[in-house]
Short mmCIF file of C-alpha atoms in Angstrom, two decimals:
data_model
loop_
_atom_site.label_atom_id
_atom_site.label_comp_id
_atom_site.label_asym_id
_atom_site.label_seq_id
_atom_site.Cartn_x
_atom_site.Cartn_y
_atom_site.Cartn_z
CA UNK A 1 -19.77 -17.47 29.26
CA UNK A 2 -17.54 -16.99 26.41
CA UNK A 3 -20.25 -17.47 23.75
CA UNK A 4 -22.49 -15.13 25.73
CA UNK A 5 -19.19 -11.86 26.03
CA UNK A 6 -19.28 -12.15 22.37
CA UNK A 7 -22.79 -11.98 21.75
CA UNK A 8 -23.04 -8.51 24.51
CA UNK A 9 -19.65 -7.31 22.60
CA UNK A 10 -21.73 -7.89 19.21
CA UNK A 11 -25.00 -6.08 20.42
CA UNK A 12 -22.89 -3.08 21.77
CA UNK A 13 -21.33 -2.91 18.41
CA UNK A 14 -24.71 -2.82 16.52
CA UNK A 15 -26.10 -0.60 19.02
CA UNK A 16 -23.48 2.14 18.84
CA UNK A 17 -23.54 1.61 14.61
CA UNK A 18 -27.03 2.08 14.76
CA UNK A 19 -26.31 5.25 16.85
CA UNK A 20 -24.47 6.14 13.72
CA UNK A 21 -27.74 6.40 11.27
CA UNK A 22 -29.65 8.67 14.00
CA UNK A 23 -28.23 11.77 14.04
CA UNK A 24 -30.53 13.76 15.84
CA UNK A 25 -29.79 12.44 19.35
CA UNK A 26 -27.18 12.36 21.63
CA UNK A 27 -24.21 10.57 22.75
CA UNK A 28 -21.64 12.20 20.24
CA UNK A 29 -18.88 9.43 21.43
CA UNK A 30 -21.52 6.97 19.66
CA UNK A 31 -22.46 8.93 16.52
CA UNK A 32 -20.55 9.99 13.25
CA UNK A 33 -21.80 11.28 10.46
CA UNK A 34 -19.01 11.43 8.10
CA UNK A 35 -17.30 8.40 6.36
CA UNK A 36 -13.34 7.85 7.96
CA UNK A 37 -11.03 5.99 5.85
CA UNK A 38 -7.57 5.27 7.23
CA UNK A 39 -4.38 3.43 5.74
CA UNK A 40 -2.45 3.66 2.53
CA UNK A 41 0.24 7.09 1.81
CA UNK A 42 0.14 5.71 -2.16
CA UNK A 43 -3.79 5.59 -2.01
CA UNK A 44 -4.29 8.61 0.25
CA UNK A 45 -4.25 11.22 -2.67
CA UNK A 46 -6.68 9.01 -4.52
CA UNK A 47 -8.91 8.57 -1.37
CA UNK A 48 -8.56 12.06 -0.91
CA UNK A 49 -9.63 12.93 -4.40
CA UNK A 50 -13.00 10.88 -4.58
CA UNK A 51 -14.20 12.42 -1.13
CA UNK A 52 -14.28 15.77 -2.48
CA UNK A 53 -15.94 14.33 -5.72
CA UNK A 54 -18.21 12.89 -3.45
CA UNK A 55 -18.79 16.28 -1.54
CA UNK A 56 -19.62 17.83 -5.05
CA UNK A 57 -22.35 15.18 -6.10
CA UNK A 58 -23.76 14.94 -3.05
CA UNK A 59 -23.98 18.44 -1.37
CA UNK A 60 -25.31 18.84 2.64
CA UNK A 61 -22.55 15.57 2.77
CA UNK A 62 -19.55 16.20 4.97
CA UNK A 63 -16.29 15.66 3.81
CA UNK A 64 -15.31 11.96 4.47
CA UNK A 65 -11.90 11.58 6.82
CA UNK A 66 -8.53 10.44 4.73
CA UNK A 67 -6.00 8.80 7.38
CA UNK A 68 -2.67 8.64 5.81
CA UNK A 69 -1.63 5.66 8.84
CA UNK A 70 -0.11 3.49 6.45
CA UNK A 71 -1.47 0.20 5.15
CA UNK A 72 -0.17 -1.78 8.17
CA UNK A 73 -1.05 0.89 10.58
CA UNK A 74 -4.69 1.51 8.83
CA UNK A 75 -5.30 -2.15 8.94
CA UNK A 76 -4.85 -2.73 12.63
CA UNK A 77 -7.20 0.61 13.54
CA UNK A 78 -9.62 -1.01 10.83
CA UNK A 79 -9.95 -4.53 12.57
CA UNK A 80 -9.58 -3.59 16.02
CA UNK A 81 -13.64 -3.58 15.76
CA UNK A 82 -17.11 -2.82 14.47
CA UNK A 83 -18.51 0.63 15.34
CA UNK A 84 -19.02 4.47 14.89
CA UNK A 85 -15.24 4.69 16.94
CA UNK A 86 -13.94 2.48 14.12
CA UNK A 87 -12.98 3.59 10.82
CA UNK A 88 -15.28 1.97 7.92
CA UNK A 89 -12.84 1.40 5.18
CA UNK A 90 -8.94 0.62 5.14
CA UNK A 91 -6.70 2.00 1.87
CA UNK A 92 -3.88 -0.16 1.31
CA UNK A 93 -1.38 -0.49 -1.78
CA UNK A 94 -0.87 -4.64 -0.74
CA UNK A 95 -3.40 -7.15 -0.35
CA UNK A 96 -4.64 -7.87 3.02
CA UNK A 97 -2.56 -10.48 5.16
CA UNK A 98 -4.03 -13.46 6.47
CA UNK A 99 -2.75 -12.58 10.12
CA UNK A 100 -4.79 -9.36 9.54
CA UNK A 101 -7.97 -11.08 8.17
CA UNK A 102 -7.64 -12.97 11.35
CA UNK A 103 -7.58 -10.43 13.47
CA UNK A 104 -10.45 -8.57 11.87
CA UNK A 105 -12.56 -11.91 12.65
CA UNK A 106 -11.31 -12.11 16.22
CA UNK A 107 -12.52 -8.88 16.88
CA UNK A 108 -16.23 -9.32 15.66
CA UNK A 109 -14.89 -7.48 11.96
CA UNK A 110 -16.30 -10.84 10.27
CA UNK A 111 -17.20 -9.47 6.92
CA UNK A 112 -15.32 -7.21 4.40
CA UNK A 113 -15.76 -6.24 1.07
CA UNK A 114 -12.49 -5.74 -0.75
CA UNK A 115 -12.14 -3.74 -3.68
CA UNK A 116 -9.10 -3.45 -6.00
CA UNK A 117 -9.31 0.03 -7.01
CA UNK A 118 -6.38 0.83 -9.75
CA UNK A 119 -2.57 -0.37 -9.81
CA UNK A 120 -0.06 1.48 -9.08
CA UNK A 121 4.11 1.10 -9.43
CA UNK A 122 6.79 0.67 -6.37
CA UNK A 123 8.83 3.64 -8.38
CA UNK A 124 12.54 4.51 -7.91
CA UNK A 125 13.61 8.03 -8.88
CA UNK A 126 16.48 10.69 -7.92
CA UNK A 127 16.82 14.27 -8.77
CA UNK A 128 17.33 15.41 -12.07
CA UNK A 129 20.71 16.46 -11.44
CA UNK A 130 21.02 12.87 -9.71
CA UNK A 131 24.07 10.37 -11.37
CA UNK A 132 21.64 8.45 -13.44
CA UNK A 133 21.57 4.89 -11.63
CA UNK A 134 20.01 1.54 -13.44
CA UNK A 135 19.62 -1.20 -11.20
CA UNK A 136 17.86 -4.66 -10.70
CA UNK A 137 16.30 -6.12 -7.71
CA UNK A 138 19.73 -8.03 -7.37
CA UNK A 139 21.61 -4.70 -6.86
CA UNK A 140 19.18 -3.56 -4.61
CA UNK A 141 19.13 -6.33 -2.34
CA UNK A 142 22.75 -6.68 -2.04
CA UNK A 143 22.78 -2.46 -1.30
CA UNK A 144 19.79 -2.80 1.30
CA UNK A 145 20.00 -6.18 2.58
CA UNK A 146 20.99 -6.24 6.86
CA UNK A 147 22.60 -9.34 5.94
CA UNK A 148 23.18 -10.42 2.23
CA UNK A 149 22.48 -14.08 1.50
CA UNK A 150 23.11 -15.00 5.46
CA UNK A 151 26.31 -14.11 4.62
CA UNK A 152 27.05 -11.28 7.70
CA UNK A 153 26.48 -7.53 8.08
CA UNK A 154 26.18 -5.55 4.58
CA UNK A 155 29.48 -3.77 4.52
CA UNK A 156 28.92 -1.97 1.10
CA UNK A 157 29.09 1.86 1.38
CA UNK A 158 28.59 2.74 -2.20
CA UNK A 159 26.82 1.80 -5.32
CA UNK A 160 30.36 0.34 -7.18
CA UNK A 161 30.88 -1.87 -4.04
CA UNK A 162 27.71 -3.40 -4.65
CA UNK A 163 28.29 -3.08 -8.95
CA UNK A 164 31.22 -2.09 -10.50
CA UNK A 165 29.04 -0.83 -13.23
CA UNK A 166 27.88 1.98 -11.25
CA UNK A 167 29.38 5.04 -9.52
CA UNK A 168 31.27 5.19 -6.62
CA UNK A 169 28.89 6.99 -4.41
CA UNK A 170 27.51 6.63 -1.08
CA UNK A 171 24.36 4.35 -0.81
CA UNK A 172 21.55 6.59 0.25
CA UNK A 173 18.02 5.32 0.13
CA UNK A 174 15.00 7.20 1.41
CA UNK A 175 11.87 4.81 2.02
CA UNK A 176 8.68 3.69 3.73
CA UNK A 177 8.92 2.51 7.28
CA UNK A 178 7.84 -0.66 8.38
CA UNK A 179 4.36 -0.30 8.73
CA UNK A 180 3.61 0.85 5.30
CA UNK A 181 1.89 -1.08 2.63
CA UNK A 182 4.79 0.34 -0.31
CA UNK A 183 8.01 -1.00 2.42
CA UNK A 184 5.86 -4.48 1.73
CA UNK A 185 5.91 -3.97 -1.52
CA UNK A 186 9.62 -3.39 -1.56
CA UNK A 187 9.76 -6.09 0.17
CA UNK A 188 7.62 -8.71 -2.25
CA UNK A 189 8.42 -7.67 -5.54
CA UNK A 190 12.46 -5.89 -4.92
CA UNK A 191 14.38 -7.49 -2.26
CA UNK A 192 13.16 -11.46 -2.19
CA UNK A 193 13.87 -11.12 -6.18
CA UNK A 194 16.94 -10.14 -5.91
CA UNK A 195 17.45 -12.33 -2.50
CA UNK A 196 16.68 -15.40 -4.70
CA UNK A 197 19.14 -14.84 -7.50
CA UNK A 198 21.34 -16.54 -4.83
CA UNK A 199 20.57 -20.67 -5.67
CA UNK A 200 21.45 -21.06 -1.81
CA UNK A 201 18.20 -18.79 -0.65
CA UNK A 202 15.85 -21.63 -2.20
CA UNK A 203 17.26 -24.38 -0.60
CA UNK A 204 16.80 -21.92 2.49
CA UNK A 205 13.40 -21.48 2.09
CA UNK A 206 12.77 -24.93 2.01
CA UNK A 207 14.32 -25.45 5.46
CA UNK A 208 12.82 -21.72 6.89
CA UNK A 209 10.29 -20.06 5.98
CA UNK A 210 10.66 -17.52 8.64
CA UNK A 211 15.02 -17.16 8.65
CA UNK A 212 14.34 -17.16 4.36
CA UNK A 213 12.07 -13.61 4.86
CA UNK A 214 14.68 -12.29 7.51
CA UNK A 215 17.31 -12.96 5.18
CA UNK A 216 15.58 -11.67 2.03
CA UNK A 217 13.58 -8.61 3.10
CA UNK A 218 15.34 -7.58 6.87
CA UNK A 219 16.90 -3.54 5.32
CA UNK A 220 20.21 -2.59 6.90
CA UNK A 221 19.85 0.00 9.72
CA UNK A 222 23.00 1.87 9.64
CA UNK A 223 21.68 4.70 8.00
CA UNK A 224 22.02 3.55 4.69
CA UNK A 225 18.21 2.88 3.77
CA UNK A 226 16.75 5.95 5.67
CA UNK A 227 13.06 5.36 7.45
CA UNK A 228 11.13 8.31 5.76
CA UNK A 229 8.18 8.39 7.54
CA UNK A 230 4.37 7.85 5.68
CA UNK A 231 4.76 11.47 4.00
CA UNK A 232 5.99 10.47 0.85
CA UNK A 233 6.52 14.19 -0.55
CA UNK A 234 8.87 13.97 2.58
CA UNK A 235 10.55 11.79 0.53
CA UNK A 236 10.50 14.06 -2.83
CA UNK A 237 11.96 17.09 -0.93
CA UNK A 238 14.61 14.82 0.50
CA UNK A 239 15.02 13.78 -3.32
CA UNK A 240 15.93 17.90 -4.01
CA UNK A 241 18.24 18.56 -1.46
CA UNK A 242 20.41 15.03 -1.96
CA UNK A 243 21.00 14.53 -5.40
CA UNK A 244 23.05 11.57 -4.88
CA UNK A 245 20.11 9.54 -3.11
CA UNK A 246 17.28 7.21 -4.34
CA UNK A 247 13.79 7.44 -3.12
CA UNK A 248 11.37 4.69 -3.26
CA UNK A 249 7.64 5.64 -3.51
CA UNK A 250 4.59 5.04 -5.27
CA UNK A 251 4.36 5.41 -8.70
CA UNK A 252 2.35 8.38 -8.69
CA UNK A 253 4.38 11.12 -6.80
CA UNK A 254 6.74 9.98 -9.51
CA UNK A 255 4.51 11.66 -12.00
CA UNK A 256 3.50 14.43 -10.28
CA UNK A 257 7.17 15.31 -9.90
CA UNK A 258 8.55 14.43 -13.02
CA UNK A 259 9.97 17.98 -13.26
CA UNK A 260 12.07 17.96 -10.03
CA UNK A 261 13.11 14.07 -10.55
CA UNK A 262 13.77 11.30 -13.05
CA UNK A 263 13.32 7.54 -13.17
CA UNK A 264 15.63 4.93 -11.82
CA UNK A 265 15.13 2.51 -13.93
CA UNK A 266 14.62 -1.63 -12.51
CA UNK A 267 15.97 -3.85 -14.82
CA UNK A 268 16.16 -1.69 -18.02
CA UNK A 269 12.38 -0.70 -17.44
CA UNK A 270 11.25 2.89 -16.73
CA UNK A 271 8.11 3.28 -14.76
CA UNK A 272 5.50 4.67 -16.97
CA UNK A 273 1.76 4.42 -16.73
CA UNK A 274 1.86 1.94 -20.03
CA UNK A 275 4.57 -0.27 -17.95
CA UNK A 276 2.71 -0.59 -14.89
CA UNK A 277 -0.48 -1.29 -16.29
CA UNK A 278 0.66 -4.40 -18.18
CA UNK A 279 2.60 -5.33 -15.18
CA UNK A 280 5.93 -5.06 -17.72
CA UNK A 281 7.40 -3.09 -14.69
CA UNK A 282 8.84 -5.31 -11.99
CA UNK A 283 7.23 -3.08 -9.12
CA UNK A 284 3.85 -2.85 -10.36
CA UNK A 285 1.28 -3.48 -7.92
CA UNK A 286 -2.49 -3.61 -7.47
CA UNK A 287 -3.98 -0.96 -4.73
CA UNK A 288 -6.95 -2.16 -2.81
CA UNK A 289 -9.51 -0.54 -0.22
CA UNK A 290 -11.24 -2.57 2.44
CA UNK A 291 -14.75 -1.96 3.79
CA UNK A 292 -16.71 -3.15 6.96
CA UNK A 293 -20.20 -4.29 5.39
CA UNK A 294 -21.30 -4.34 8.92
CA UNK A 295 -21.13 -0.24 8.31
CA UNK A 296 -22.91 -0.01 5.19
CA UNK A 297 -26.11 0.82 6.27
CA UNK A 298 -25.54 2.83 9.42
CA UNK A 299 -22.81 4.89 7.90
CA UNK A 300 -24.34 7.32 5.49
CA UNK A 301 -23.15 8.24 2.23
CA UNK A 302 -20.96 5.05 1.91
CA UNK A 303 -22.60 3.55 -0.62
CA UNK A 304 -22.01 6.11 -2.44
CA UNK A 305 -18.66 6.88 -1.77
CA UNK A 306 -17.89 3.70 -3.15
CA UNK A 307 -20.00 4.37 -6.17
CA UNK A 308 -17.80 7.76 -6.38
CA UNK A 309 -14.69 5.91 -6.33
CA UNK A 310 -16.44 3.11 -9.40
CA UNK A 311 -17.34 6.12 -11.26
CA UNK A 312 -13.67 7.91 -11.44
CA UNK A 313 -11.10 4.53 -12.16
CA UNK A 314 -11.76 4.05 -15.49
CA UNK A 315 -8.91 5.06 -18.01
CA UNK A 316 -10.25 8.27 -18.76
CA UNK A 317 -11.53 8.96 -15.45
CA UNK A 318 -10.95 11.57 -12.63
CA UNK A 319 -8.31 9.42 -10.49
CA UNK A 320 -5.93 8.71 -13.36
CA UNK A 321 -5.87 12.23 -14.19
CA UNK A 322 -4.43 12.24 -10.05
CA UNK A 323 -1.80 9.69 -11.54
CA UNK A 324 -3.18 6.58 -10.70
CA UNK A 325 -3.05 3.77 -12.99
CA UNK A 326 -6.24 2.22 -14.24
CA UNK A 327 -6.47 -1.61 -13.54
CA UNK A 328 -6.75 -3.91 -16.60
CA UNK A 329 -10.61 -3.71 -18.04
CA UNK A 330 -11.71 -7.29 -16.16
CA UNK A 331 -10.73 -6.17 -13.07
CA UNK A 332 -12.32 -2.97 -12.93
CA UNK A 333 -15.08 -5.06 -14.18
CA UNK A 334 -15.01 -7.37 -10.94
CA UNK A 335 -14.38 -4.89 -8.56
CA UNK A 336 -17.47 -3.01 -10.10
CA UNK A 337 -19.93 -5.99 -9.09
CA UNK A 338 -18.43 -6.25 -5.70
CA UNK A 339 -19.34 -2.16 -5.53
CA UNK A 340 -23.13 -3.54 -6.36
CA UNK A 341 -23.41 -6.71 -4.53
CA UNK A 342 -21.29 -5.58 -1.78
CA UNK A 343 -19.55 -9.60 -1.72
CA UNK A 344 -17.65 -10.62 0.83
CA UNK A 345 -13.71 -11.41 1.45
CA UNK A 346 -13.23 -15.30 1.64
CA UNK A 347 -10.05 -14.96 3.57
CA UNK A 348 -9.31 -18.73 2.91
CA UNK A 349 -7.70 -17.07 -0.15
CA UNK A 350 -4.70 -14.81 1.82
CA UNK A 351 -1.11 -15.46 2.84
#
């Protein structure tokens, strides 16, 4: 019974995506003829940018959709199934998880082309007329941390509690929430750094796994590290009117508001595109989109949207002009073939 639900639930799915390469005939809840991409606020703006290049090379096309969900968010619309009510490619600026792999396959998503598209940097800035912080991963740990090192609630209220190097004013961090790809990022490459400048934390990690991530990457909630939402020029306006506070964003709404704020540097190291791209910065990142290859054919113009998005991430190309950062020449190389052969994910490979 169970092999023959999944084989209906599988010829509904190709049924209602081959729906999606006839537009002449009815049933608009089973037809779509525009691309929909959901996920990533960092990758958004690049996303964003390639659709209307694609719109100008290819004109009668409509406008692919560009879903600022989040990564986290984007991911679980992009592997709750196969079909024209699904979206056919997930932006996010972190790898896939292996929980989310799996739940792609449990829910007949079984194969998915990933592309790294460019890299970008987990940037810290304040306003211009901000006090000129430099921190390290360590300092931001111990300022954001819910509990420091197991060690009880985070009592620090300001920036010399935490260092007596820096000024005595109130912590005040506006970030990604939960769901989004750049608070994983934080995450990854800021707090567990810092978290594990403690000796104690390894030995911790060796006896939990799971207490060793609450301890290294659960943020404080006492307002703090401030939930921001996935609009990250939110964030940028916030910036403006509190010149004491520290944003934390992608790398590119940095640049594009270099004349409003100012780098905060992470362990002496400015974000710059030159520092991201040879992964000298300690937030740099890779930034990835996901497609179902299940929707290549029935979704039309999506081979080609992809091709767009090949065409435009070279150094010189359209997207870094946006601010993105090109990835090194071997990867752009890889992710290239994948465009053309359209390989699949081996998920065997995730965490």
């Amino acid at each position: 019974m169970k092999q023959f639900a999944l084989f209906a639930a599988t010829a509904v799915a190709a049924l209602s995506l081959a729906g999606c390469g006839d537009q002449s005939g009815g049933g608009a809840g089973a037809t779509r003829d525009q691309i929909r991409a959901v996920g990533s606020s960092t990758v958004y703006p690049f996303a964003t940018a390639v659709a209307e290049l694609f719109v100008q090379g290819n004109p009668g096309m409509k406008s692919p959709i560009i879903e600022s969900t989040g990564t986290g968010g984007g991911m679980k619309l992009f592997c709750a199934g196969v079909g024209a009510q699904h979206p056919d490619i997930a932006d996010a600026s972190r790898r896939m998880k292996k929980a989310e792999f799996e739940q792609c396959q449990s829910n007949g998503v079984k194969d998915i082309i990933e592309i790294q598209v460019g890299v970008d940097g987990l940037a810290f800035a304040e306003s211009k007329q901000g006090p000129g912080l430099k921190l390290t991963p360590k300092i931001v740990y111990e300022a954001l941390a819910a509990n420091p090192y197991g060690k009880g609630p985070n009592k620090a209220q300001t920036w010399k509690d935490v260092d007596p190097s820096l000024p005595a004013i109130a912590i005040s961090v506006f970030g990604p929430p939960s769901t989004s790809g750049t608070r994983d990022s934080l995450a990854e490459l800021i707090l567990t750094k810092g978290c594990e400048t403690d000796p104690a934390m390894e030995e911790l990690k060796k006896k939990s796994e799971d207490e060793f991530k609450a301890t290294c990457t659960r943020v404080r909630e006492d307002g703090k590290y401030v939930d921001s939402g996935e609009n990250d020029n939110l964030i940028v306006q916030k910036l403006g009117a509190n010149p004491n506070a520290v944003g934390v964003f992608g790398y590119s709404f940095l640049e594009e508001n270099k004349d409003t704020l100012k780098d905060v540097p992470i362990n002496g190291i400015e974000a710059s595109y030159e520092t991201v791209s040879t992964g000298q910065y300690p937030g740099a990142r890779p930034l990835y989109i996901y497609v179902k290859k299940a929707h290549m054919q029935a979704i039309r113009g999506l081979q080609g949207f992809l091709d767009t998005f090949a065409a435009n991430w070279n150094p010189d190309g359209a997207l870094t002009k946006r601010g993105m950062v090109a990835a090194p020449e071997d990867v752009r190389k890889k992710s290239a073939e994948v465009v053309k052969s359209l390989s699949v994910l081996d998920g065997s490979q995730l965490k």
